[in-house]
Amino acid sequence: MKHEIAVIPGDGIGPEVIREGMKVLNAAAEVTSGLKLKFTQFPYGAENYLKTKELVPEEGLKKLSKMDAIYLGALGDPRVPTGVLEQGILLKLRFYFEQYINLRPVKLYPGVPCPLKGKGPEHVNFYVVRENTEDFYVAIGGRAKGKSRAELEVLRSIYTAKFGLDLDVERDEIAYQIGVISRKGAERAIRYAFELARKKGKKRVTSVDKANVLTHVYSLWREVFERVAKDYPEIETEFAFVDAVTMWFVKNPEWYQVIVVPNMFGDIITDLGAMIQGGLGVAPGGNINPEGVSMFEPIHGSAPKHAGKNVANPLATILAGQMMLEHLGEQEAADNVERAVIDVLKEGKVRTYDLGGKSDTSDVGDAVAARVREIN
Ligand code: IPM
Ligand code: MN
């Protein structure tokens, strides 16, 4: 099949790692009969923002919506206040295209050093399905200072009634931000997790939350989980609190098979997940709308201090490319890319500094691309 891929290299090391990702995808297309990939570059990121004051223009969104998938490098630049590019581009695209799943495989490949004592590839191999459009990412909130007297009085009465706090509304400033879980949003994420478990032959789905404290939002989440679980009687289920899960990731990662988790805790536990699979240099993710345009990216950021030096590990981006191929239905090509990454890692000759090697970014891309061609 032919697929139209939008490429957003972005900021910092983004362009360097995305170049290697495209190199490997092109190699995969070369050796897979019938597979064609057409890449179209989009300039969104700091440089473009500083020049044009635009993040992602309406026009751009229209063009992107005609694509089969988006391949993203990284966003974030010290010249732009923190959050502007992340919210204006990354979160904008996740929300605009309703990419309600953030799929993050936590898989330790052979030959990759793991910081956990006594753990190897047979212990670290699970999926985190992070809900990607709700929870504390809905940007509903505010700060109350310099607001009308009436508004401050309402807030004061809430504070007094709820917490017994005697707030001086003239002087004390408050800030609040709310999380939202909808039945529909929870259901589609949870169902995706169970379907994934079925497809990948996993036997257990763990729901992670903090329902003992954030009772409103996560009691709804749990209710939906229990209902959806009934449709998958062959799959074992459990609830776990997020604080406990951070402990178990370190102590017993082999317990986990598929985890489904609301947005914010999913963000946090997948950085921990990345570390136990060998670091951010090897951790990919997919922002998925099963019925729309999905976007694949390494889960690391733009690492400005490494930018332009050709030292960053491109494997996370290459593996994000592999996830994109799988999503596009190109299983054979996806398997080749993963095989090639495994072979290069196992051989251990070509690896970047974060994995204890001396190779540069393009050496790794070259080695994986060459291996993709050999496998075929
Ligand atoms: C991630 C990132 C983003 C998130 C930021 C950059 C908005 O940390 O993809 O995990 O919080 O989702
Ligand atoms: Mn994150």
XYZ file of C-alpha atoms and ligand atoms in Angstrom:
389
model
C 0.000 0.000 0.000
C 0.972 3.584 -0.434
C 0.884 5.778 2.672
C 1.129 9.548 2.975
C 3.151 10.452 6.054
C 3.388 13.951 7.506
C 6.770 14.545 9.118
C 7.212 17.155 11.844
C 10.905 17.107 12.828
C 10.339 19.821 15.472
C 13.002 21.187 17.814
C 16.339 20.307 19.386
C 17.398 16.752 18.553
C 14.032 16.215 16.784
C 15.359 16.754 13.242
C 18.375 14.487 13.849
C 16.410 11.541 15.173
C 13.591 11.889 12.648
C 16.138 11.825 9.803
C 17.329 8.404 11.003
C 13.757 7.233 11.458
C 12.963 8.129 7.850
C 16.169 6.435 6.699
C 15.019 3.164 8.291
C 11.423 3.499 7.069
C 12.694 4.128 3.539
C 14.849 1.006 3.760
C 11.809 -0.973 4.936
C 9.728 0.362 2.044
C 12.478 -0.545 -0.432
C 12.508 -4.185 0.580
C 8.799 -4.722 1.216
C 6.926 -5.421 -1.976
C 4.014 -3.098 -2.545
C 4.908 -0.737 0.307
C 5.333 2.913 -0.632
C 5.837 5.783 1.794
C 5.499 9.395 0.756
C 6.846 11.876 3.288
C 5.753 15.513 3.455
C 7.599 17.784 5.856
C 5.897 20.357 8.072
C 7.977 23.075 9.749
C 6.110 23.376 13.073
C 8.308 24.100 16.046
C 10.303 26.880 17.703
C 12.082 28.258 14.642
C 8.855 28.577 12.693
C 7.026 30.019 15.708
C 9.668 32.679 16.307
C 9.589 33.656 12.636
C 5.853 33.559 11.962
C 4.205 33.632 15.434
C 2.237 30.602 14.306
C 2.098 27.252 16.099
C -0.054 25.088 13.821
C -2.189 27.174 11.484
C -5.712 26.153 10.441
C -4.370 25.506 6.958
C -1.798 23.088 8.382
C -4.426 21.183 10.348
C -6.395 20.744 7.140
C -3.384 19.372 5.308
C -2.497 17.071 8.186
C -6.014 15.683 8.312
C -5.543 14.299 4.780
C -2.491 12.306 5.812
C -2.416 8.633 6.809
C -0.207 9.317 9.840
C 2.087 11.887 11.430
C 5.719 11.182 12.350
C 6.942 13.617 15.006
C 10.444 14.287 16.323
C 10.363 16.408 19.479
C 9.147 19.818 20.659
C 10.493 22.360 23.131
C 13.091 25.124 22.876
C 14.726 27.342 25.507
C 13.959 30.475 23.443
C 10.216 29.911 23.858
C 8.516 30.006 27.283
C 7.901 26.513 28.602
C 4.580 25.031 27.575
C 3.931 27.170 24.508
C 5.184 24.669 21.924
C 4.171 21.637 23.955
C 0.606 22.863 24.350
C 0.329 24.737 21.059
C 1.650 21.933 18.878
C 1.933 18.546 20.628
C -1.204 18.698 22.780
C -3.025 20.669 20.077
C -2.500 17.827 17.602
C -3.398 15.126 20.132
C -6.662 16.889 20.931
C -7.513 18.130 17.417
C -7.165 14.653 15.931
C -8.757 13.062 18.981
C -5.819 10.733 19.468
C -7.395 9.286 22.551
C -4.861 6.513 23.068
C -1.244 7.017 23.956
C 0.258 3.590 23.481
C 3.642 3.128 25.104
C 5.265 -0.300 24.949
C 7.712 -0.933 27.773
C 9.981 -3.576 26.336
C 13.553 -4.291 27.335
C 15.468 -5.590 24.328
C 18.346 -8.063 24.644
C 21.679 -6.328 25.036
C 20.196 -3.140 26.485
C 21.459 -2.403 29.992
C 18.628 -2.397 32.554
C 19.074 -0.459 35.795
C 17.040 -3.031 37.739
C 19.138 -5.621 39.527
C 18.591 -9.116 38.218
C 16.050 -8.151 35.547
C 16.342 -8.935 31.864
C 14.203 -8.894 28.713
C 12.045 -11.722 30.087
C 10.982 -9.451 32.981
C 10.200 -6.185 31.214
C 7.674 -6.528 28.422
C 4.305 -4.838 28.776
C 2.116 -2.133 27.276
C 0.906 1.053 28.878
C -2.333 2.334 27.363
C -2.511 5.935 28.491
C -5.796 7.786 27.981
C -4.717 10.830 25.992
C -7.473 13.462 25.845
C -8.968 13.866 29.334
C -8.117 13.944 33.031
C -5.910 16.865 34.125
C -4.989 17.644 30.514
C -8.300 19.357 29.699
C -6.934 22.795 30.659
C -9.882 23.834 32.808
C -8.895 25.992 35.719
C -7.883 29.427 36.732
C -6.214 31.708 39.188
C -8.252 33.974 41.361
C -6.685 37.280 42.105
C -7.746 40.584 40.758
C -11.058 38.910 40.008
C -14.397 40.414 40.855
C -15.372 40.566 44.519
C -18.379 38.351 43.803
C -16.287 35.648 42.167
C -13.789 35.694 45.004
C -16.637 35.402 47.516
C -17.910 32.289 45.780
C -14.454 30.778 45.847
C -14.061 31.736 49.482
C -17.300 30.069 50.438
C -16.243 26.895 48.615
C -12.934 26.927 50.419
C -14.515 27.558 53.796
C -17.213 24.948 53.355
C -14.930 22.279 51.931
C -11.757 22.745 53.862
C -12.610 25.029 56.730
C -10.024 27.442 55.369
C -10.545 31.042 56.209
C -9.360 32.655 53.038
C -8.783 36.357 52.863
C -10.124 36.868 49.372
C -8.622 40.303 49.025
C -5.072 39.168 49.614
C -4.767 35.418 49.188
C -4.381 34.206 45.676
C -5.623 30.779 44.762
C -5.261 28.571 41.723
C -7.290 25.555 40.747
C -7.314 23.059 37.931
C -9.791 20.306 37.436
C -9.612 16.861 35.934
C -12.368 15.428 33.792
C -13.160 11.793 33.067
C -16.079 11.039 30.815
C -17.812 7.690 30.555
C -17.191 7.708 26.814
C -13.539 8.719 27.157
C -12.823 6.098 29.789
C -14.683 3.393 27.914
C -12.849 3.827 24.622
C -9.433 3.787 26.300
C -10.261 0.799 28.487
C -11.801 -1.159 25.625
C -8.699 -0.466 23.536
C -6.551 -1.924 26.325
C -8.599 -5.131 26.487
C -8.586 -5.489 22.701
C -4.817 -4.984 22.710
C -4.441 -7.669 25.380
C -6.419 -10.060 23.189
C -4.448 -9.216 20.072
C -1.071 -9.550 21.766
C -1.941 -12.664 23.770
C -1.663 -10.932 27.144
C -3.588 -12.421 30.045
C -3.982 -9.549 32.508
C -5.106 -5.919 32.340
C -4.230 -3.649 35.262
C -6.132 -0.409 35.808
C -3.992 2.234 37.501
C -5.485 5.237 39.316
C -5.729 7.030 42.646
C -9.369 6.280 43.407
C -8.700 6.396 47.139
C -8.166 10.157 46.989
C -9.462 11.485 43.658
C -12.744 9.737 44.290
C -14.975 11.587 41.846
C -13.062 11.085 38.629
C -11.587 7.682 39.307
C -14.690 6.044 40.731
C -16.257 6.642 37.331
C -13.119 5.254 35.676
C -13.321 2.111 37.861
C -17.004 1.619 37.176
C -16.369 1.713 33.448
C -13.382 -0.635 33.796
C -15.483 -3.200 35.636
C -18.207 -3.032 33.029
C -15.886 -3.344 30.049
C -13.963 -6.192 31.730
C -17.142 -8.310 31.642
C -16.840 -8.471 27.847
C -13.413 -10.109 28.206
C -13.983 -12.969 30.656
C -10.746 -14.745 29.678
C -8.631 -11.769 30.786
C -7.661 -11.350 34.425
C -8.138 -7.857 35.843
C -6.991 -5.831 38.809
C -6.919 -2.291 40.172
C -3.725 -0.725 41.446
C -2.931 2.651 42.931
C -0.432 4.702 41.035
C 1.945 5.167 43.968
C 2.124 1.418 44.483
C 2.687 0.873 40.786
C 5.843 2.998 40.797
C 7.170 0.638 43.428
C 6.121 -2.534 41.605
C 7.639 -1.341 38.290
C 10.986 -1.452 40.054
C 10.428 -4.524 42.185
C 8.354 -6.843 39.956
C 7.995 -5.475 36.419
C 7.319 -9.019 35.162
C 3.859 -8.860 36.766
C 2.567 -6.369 34.205
C 1.131 -7.235 30.815
C -1.244 -4.420 29.838
C -1.821 -1.330 31.939
C -4.617 1.145 31.306
C -4.292 4.492 33.009
C -5.721 8.026 32.953
C -3.702 10.704 31.194
C -1.620 12.337 33.899
C -0.563 9.240 35.828
C 0.087 7.633 32.443
C 2.487 10.446 31.638
C 4.375 9.898 34.870
C 4.596 6.112 34.940
C 5.767 5.924 31.315
C 8.906 7.938 32.074
C 9.604 5.374 34.773
C 8.720 2.669 32.256
C 11.229 4.158 29.822
C 13.998 3.893 32.409
C 13.384 0.231 33.111
C 13.437 -0.553 29.387
C 16.853 1.040 29.015
C 16.182 4.775 28.997
C 14.384 7.454 27.030
C 16.656 6.739 24.075
C 14.765 3.538 23.301
C 11.168 4.343 24.324
C 8.615 4.999 21.556
C 4.977 5.975 21.712
C 1.944 6.304 19.492
C -0.888 8.837 19.826
C -3.655 6.824 18.295
C -7.090 7.547 16.973
C -8.141 4.173 15.575
C -10.599 5.915 13.260
C -8.516 8.979 12.395
C -5.035 10.408 11.964
C -2.534 9.008 14.451
C 0.847 10.421 15.419
C 4.012 8.534 16.357
C 6.908 9.970 18.347
C 9.717 9.099 20.703
C 8.569 9.824 24.249
C 11.703 11.831 24.998
C 11.852 15.595 24.598
C 13.968 17.852 22.398
C 17.097 17.652 24.630
C 18.402 21.100 23.577
C 21.817 20.507 25.100
C 22.451 17.602 22.741
C 20.986 19.299 19.667
C 23.101 19.578 16.537
C 25.808 17.229 17.830
C 24.658 14.025 16.156
C 24.894 12.146 19.462
C 21.242 11.467 20.361
C 19.952 7.906 20.260
C 17.527 7.597 17.305
C 16.205 4.180 18.349
C 13.113 5.563 20.123
C 12.167 7.381 16.927
C 12.989 4.358 14.767
C 10.779 2.212 17.019
C 8.031 4.855 16.802
C 8.321 4.375 13.029
C 7.920 0.641 13.570
C 4.729 1.298 15.574
C 3.499 3.532 12.751
C 4.047 0.756 10.180
C 2.133 -1.685 12.376
C -0.673 0.858 12.779
C -0.833 1.304 8.995
C -1.287 -2.433 8.591
C 2.277 -3.032 7.358
C 3.023 -5.832 9.801
C 5.768 -7.449 7.737
C 7.708 -4.198 7.384
C 7.133 -3.388 11.054
C 8.487 -6.786 12.093
C 11.563 -6.269 9.904
C 12.331 -2.948 11.549
C 11.961 -4.404 15.018
C 14.101 -7.417 14.087
C 16.778 -5.079 12.704
C 16.792 -2.992 15.908
C 17.081 -6.159 17.997
C 19.957 -7.467 15.862
C 21.889 -4.193 16.033
C 21.362 -3.977 19.795
C 22.352 -7.606 20.330
C 25.467 -7.243 18.256
C 26.322 -4.260 20.433
C 28.881 -2.690 18.088
C 26.866 0.325 17.048
C 25.274 2.185 19.922
C 25.065 5.727 21.232
C 26.556 7.053 24.466
C 23.391 6.495 26.542
C 23.728 2.748 25.927
C 27.429 2.801 26.724
C 28.665 3.144 23.134
C 30.528 5.693 21.056
C 28.532 5.715 17.831
C 26.704 8.779 16.632
C 23.088 9.255 15.668
C 23.577 8.560 11.964
C 25.757 5.452 12.583
C 22.815 3.892 14.399
C 20.367 4.805 11.625
C 22.786 3.438 9.000
C 23.263 0.175 10.903
C 19.539 -0.433 11.395
C 18.724 0.481 7.779
C 21.470 -1.856 6.508
C 20.135 -4.663 8.684
C 16.594 -4.082 7.405
C 17.906 -4.574 3.869
C 19.871 -7.727 4.843
C 16.942 -9.407 6.572
C 14.981 -9.340 3.374
C 4.811 13.306 26.949
C 5.192 14.704 27.348
C 4.010 15.646 27.137
C 2.865 15.161 28.021
C 4.311 17.114 27.365
C 5.515 17.588 26.582
C 3.124 17.989 27.068
O 5.655 14.738 28.656
O 4.500 13.085 25.766
O 4.833 12.417 27.803
O 2.766 15.573 29.173
O 2.076 14.358 27.543
Mn 5.835 12.749 29.559
